[in-house]
PDB file of C-alpha atoms in Angstrom:
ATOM      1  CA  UNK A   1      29.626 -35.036   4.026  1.00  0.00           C
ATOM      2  CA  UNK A   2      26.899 -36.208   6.031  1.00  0.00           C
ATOM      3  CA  UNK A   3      27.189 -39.419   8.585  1.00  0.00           C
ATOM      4  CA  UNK A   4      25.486 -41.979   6.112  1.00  0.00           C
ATOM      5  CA  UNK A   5      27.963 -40.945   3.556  1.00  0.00           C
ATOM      6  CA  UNK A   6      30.648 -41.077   5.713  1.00  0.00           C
ATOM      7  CA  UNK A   7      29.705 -44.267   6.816  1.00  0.00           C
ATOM      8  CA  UNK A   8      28.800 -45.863   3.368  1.00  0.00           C
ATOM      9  CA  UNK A   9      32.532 -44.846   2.006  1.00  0.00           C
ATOM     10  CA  UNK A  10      33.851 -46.311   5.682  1.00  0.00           C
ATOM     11  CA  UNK A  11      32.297 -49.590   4.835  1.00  0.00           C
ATOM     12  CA  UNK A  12      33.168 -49.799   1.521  1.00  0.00           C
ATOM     13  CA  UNK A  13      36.711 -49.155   2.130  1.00  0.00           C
ATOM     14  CA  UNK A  14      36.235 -52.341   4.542  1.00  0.00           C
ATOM     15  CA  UNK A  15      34.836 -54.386   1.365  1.00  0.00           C
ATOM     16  CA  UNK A  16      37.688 -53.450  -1.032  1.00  0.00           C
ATOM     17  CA  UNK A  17      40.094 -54.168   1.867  1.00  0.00           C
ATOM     18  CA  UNK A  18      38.681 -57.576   2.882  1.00  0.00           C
ATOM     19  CA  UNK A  19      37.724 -58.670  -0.908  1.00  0.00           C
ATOM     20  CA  UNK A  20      41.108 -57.173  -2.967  1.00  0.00           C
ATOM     21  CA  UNK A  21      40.861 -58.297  -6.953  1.00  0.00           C
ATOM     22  CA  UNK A  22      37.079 -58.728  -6.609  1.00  0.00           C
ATOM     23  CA  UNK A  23      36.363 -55.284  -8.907  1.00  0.00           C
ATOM     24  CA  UNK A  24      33.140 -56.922 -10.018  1.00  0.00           C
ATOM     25  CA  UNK A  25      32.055 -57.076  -6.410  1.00  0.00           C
ATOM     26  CA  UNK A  26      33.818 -53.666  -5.908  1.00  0.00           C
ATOM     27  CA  UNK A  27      30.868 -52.464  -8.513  1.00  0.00           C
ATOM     28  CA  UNK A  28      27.988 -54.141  -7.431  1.00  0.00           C
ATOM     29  CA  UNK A  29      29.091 -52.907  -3.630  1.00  0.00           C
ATOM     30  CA  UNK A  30      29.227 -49.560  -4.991  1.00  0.00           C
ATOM     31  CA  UNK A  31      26.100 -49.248  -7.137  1.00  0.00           C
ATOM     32  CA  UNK A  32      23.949 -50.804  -4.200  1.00  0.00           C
ATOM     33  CA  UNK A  33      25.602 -48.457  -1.716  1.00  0.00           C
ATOM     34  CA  UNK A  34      24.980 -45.146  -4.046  1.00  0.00           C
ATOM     35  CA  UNK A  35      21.654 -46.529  -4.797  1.00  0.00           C
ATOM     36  CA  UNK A  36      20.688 -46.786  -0.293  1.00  0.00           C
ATOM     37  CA  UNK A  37      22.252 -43.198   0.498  1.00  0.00           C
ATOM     38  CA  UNK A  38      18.852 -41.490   1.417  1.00  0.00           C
ATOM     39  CA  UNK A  39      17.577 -44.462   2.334  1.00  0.00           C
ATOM     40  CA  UNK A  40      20.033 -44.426   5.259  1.00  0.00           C
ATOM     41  CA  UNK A  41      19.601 -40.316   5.690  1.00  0.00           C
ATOM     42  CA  UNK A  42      16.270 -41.124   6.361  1.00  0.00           C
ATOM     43  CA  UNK A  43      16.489 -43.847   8.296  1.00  0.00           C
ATOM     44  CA  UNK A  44      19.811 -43.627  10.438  1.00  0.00           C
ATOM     45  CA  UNK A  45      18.719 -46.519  12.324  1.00  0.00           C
ATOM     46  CA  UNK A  46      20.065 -48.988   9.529  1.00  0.00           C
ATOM     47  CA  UNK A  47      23.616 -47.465   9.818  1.00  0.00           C
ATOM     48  CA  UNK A  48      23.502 -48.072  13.867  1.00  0.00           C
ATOM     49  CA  UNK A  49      22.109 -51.857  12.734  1.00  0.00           C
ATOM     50  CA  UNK A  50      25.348 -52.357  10.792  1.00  0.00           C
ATOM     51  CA  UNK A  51      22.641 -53.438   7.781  1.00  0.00           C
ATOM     52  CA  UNK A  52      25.801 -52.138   5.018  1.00  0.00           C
ATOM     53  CA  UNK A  53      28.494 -54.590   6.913  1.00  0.00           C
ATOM     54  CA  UNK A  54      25.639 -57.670   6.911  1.00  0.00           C
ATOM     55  CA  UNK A  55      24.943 -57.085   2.914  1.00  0.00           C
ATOM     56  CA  UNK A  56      28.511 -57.214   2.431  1.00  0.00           C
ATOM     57  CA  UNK A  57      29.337 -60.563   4.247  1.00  0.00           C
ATOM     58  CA  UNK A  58      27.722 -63.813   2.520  1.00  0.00           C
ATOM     59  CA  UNK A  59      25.943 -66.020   5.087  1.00  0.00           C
ATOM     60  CA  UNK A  60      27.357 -69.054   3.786  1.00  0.00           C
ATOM     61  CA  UNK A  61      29.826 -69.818   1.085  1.00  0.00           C
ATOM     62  CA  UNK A  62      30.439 -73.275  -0.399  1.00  0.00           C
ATOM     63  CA  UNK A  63      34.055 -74.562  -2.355  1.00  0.00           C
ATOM     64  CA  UNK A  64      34.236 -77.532  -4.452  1.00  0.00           C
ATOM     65  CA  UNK A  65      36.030 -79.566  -6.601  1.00  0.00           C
ATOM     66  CA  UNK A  66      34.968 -80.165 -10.071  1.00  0.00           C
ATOM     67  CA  UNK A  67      37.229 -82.734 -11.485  1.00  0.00           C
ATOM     68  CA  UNK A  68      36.607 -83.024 -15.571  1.00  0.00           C
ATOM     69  CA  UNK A  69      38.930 -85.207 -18.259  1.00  0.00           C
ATOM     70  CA  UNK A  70      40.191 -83.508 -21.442  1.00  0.00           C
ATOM     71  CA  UNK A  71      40.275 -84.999 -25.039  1.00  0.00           C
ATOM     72  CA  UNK A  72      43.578 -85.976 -24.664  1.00  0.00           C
ATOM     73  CA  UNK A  73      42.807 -88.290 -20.884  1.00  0.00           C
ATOM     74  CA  UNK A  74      44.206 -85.827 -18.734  1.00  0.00           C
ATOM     75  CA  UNK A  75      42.518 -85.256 -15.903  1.00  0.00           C
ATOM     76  CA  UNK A  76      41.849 -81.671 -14.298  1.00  0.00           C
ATOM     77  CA  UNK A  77      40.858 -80.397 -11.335  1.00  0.00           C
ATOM     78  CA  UNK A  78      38.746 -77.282 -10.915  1.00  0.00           C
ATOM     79  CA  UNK A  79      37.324 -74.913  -8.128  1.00  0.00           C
ATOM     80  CA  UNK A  80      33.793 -74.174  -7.972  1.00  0.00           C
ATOM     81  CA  UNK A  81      32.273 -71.575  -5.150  1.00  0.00           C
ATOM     82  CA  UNK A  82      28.773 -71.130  -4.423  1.00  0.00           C
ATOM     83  CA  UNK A  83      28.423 -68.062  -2.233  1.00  0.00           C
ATOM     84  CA  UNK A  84      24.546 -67.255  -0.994  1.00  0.00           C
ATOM     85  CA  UNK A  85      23.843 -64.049   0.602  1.00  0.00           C
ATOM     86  CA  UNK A  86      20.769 -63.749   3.094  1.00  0.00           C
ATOM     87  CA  UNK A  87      18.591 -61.171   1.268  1.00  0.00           C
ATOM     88  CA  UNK A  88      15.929 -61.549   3.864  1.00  0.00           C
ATOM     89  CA  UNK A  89      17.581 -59.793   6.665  1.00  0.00           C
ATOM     90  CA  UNK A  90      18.187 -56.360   5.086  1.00  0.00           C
ATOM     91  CA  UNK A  91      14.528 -55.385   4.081  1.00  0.00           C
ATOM     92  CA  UNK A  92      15.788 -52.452   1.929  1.00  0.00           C
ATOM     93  CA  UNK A  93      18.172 -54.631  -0.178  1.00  0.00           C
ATOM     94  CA  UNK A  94      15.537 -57.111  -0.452  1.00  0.00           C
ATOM     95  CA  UNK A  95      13.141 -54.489  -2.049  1.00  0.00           C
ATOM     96  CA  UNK A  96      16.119 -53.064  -4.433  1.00  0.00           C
ATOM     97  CA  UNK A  97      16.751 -56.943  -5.330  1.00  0.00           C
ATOM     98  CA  UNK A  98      12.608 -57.829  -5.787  1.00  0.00           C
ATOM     99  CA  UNK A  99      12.566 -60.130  -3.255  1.00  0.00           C
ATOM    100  CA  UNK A 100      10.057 -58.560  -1.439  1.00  0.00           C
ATOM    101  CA  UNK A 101       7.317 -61.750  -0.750  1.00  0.00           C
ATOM    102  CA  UNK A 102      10.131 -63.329   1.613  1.00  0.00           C
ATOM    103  CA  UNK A 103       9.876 -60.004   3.991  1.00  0.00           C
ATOM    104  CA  UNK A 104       7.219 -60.279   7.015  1.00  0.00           C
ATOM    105  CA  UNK A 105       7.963 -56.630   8.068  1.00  0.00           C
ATOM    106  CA  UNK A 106       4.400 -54.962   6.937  1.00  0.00           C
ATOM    107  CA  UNK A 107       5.015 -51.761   8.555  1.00  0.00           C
ATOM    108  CA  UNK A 108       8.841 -51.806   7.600  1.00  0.00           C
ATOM    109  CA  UNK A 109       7.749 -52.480   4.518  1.00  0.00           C
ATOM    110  CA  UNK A 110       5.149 -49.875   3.794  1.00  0.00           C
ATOM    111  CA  UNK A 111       7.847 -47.058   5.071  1.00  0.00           C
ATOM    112  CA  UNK A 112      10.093 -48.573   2.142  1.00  0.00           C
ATOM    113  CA  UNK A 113       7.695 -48.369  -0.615  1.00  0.00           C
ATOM    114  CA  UNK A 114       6.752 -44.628   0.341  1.00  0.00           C
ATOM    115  CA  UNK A 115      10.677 -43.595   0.590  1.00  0.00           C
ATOM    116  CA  UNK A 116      11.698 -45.747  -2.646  1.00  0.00           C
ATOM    117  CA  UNK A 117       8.816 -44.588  -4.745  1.00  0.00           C
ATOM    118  CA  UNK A 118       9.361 -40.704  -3.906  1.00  0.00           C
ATOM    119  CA  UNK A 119      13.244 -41.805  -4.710  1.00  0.00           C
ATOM    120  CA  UNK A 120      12.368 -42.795  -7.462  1.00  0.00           C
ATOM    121  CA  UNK A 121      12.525 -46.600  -7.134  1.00  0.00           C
ATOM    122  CA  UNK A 122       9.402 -48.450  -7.701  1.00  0.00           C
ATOM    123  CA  UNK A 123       9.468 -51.526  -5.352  1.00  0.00           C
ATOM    124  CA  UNK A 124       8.707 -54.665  -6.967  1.00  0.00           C
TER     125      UNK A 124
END
């Protein structure tokens, strides 16, 4: 097993662990994670930046109330979240994601679109 992938299952251990009954986040965790694992072979510098641990964390997260009145006058209270995650930072998950105009890293960038397109990926 080589460092990124022992890394990659390290962190996502972390994720289950810090996000339990979240299997819909479990998958999306996953699938991005299996989708970065040359990207971080070939560039072991993301792994030492912690990049995996900073897509994983939201930068902000927002709870509210929703209160709403049923048919019968009974009033209800719901929770709503709004959870945004700061796609800029992490240039390769901004690439996988198509957010690619927000990214001022030109030479970053140009590295990316070589490694994704002979990966397979085509950047957007």
């Amino acid at each position: 097993m080589s460092p990124s992938s022992q890394r990659i299952a390290t962190v996502y251990d972390q994720v289950i662990a810090r996000n339990p009954g979240e299997h819909e986040f479990h998958q999306a965790v996953k699938e991005v994670f299996d989708s970065l694992g040359r990207v971080l072979t070939k560039f072991p510098e993301y792994v030492e930046e912690s990049i995996l641990e900073r897509i994983c964390e939201p930068e902000r997260q927002i709870i509210f109330r929703i209160p709403w009145t049923d048919d019968t006058g009974r009033v209800h209270i719901n929770r709503g979240f709004r959870v945004q995650f700061n796609w800029r930072v992490p240039a390769m998950v901004a690439m996988l994601a198509g957010y690619v105009g927000l990214l001022g890293l030109t030479g970053l960038r140009a590295q990316l679109d070589d490694l994704f397109c002979s990966a397979g990926f085509a950047p957007g």
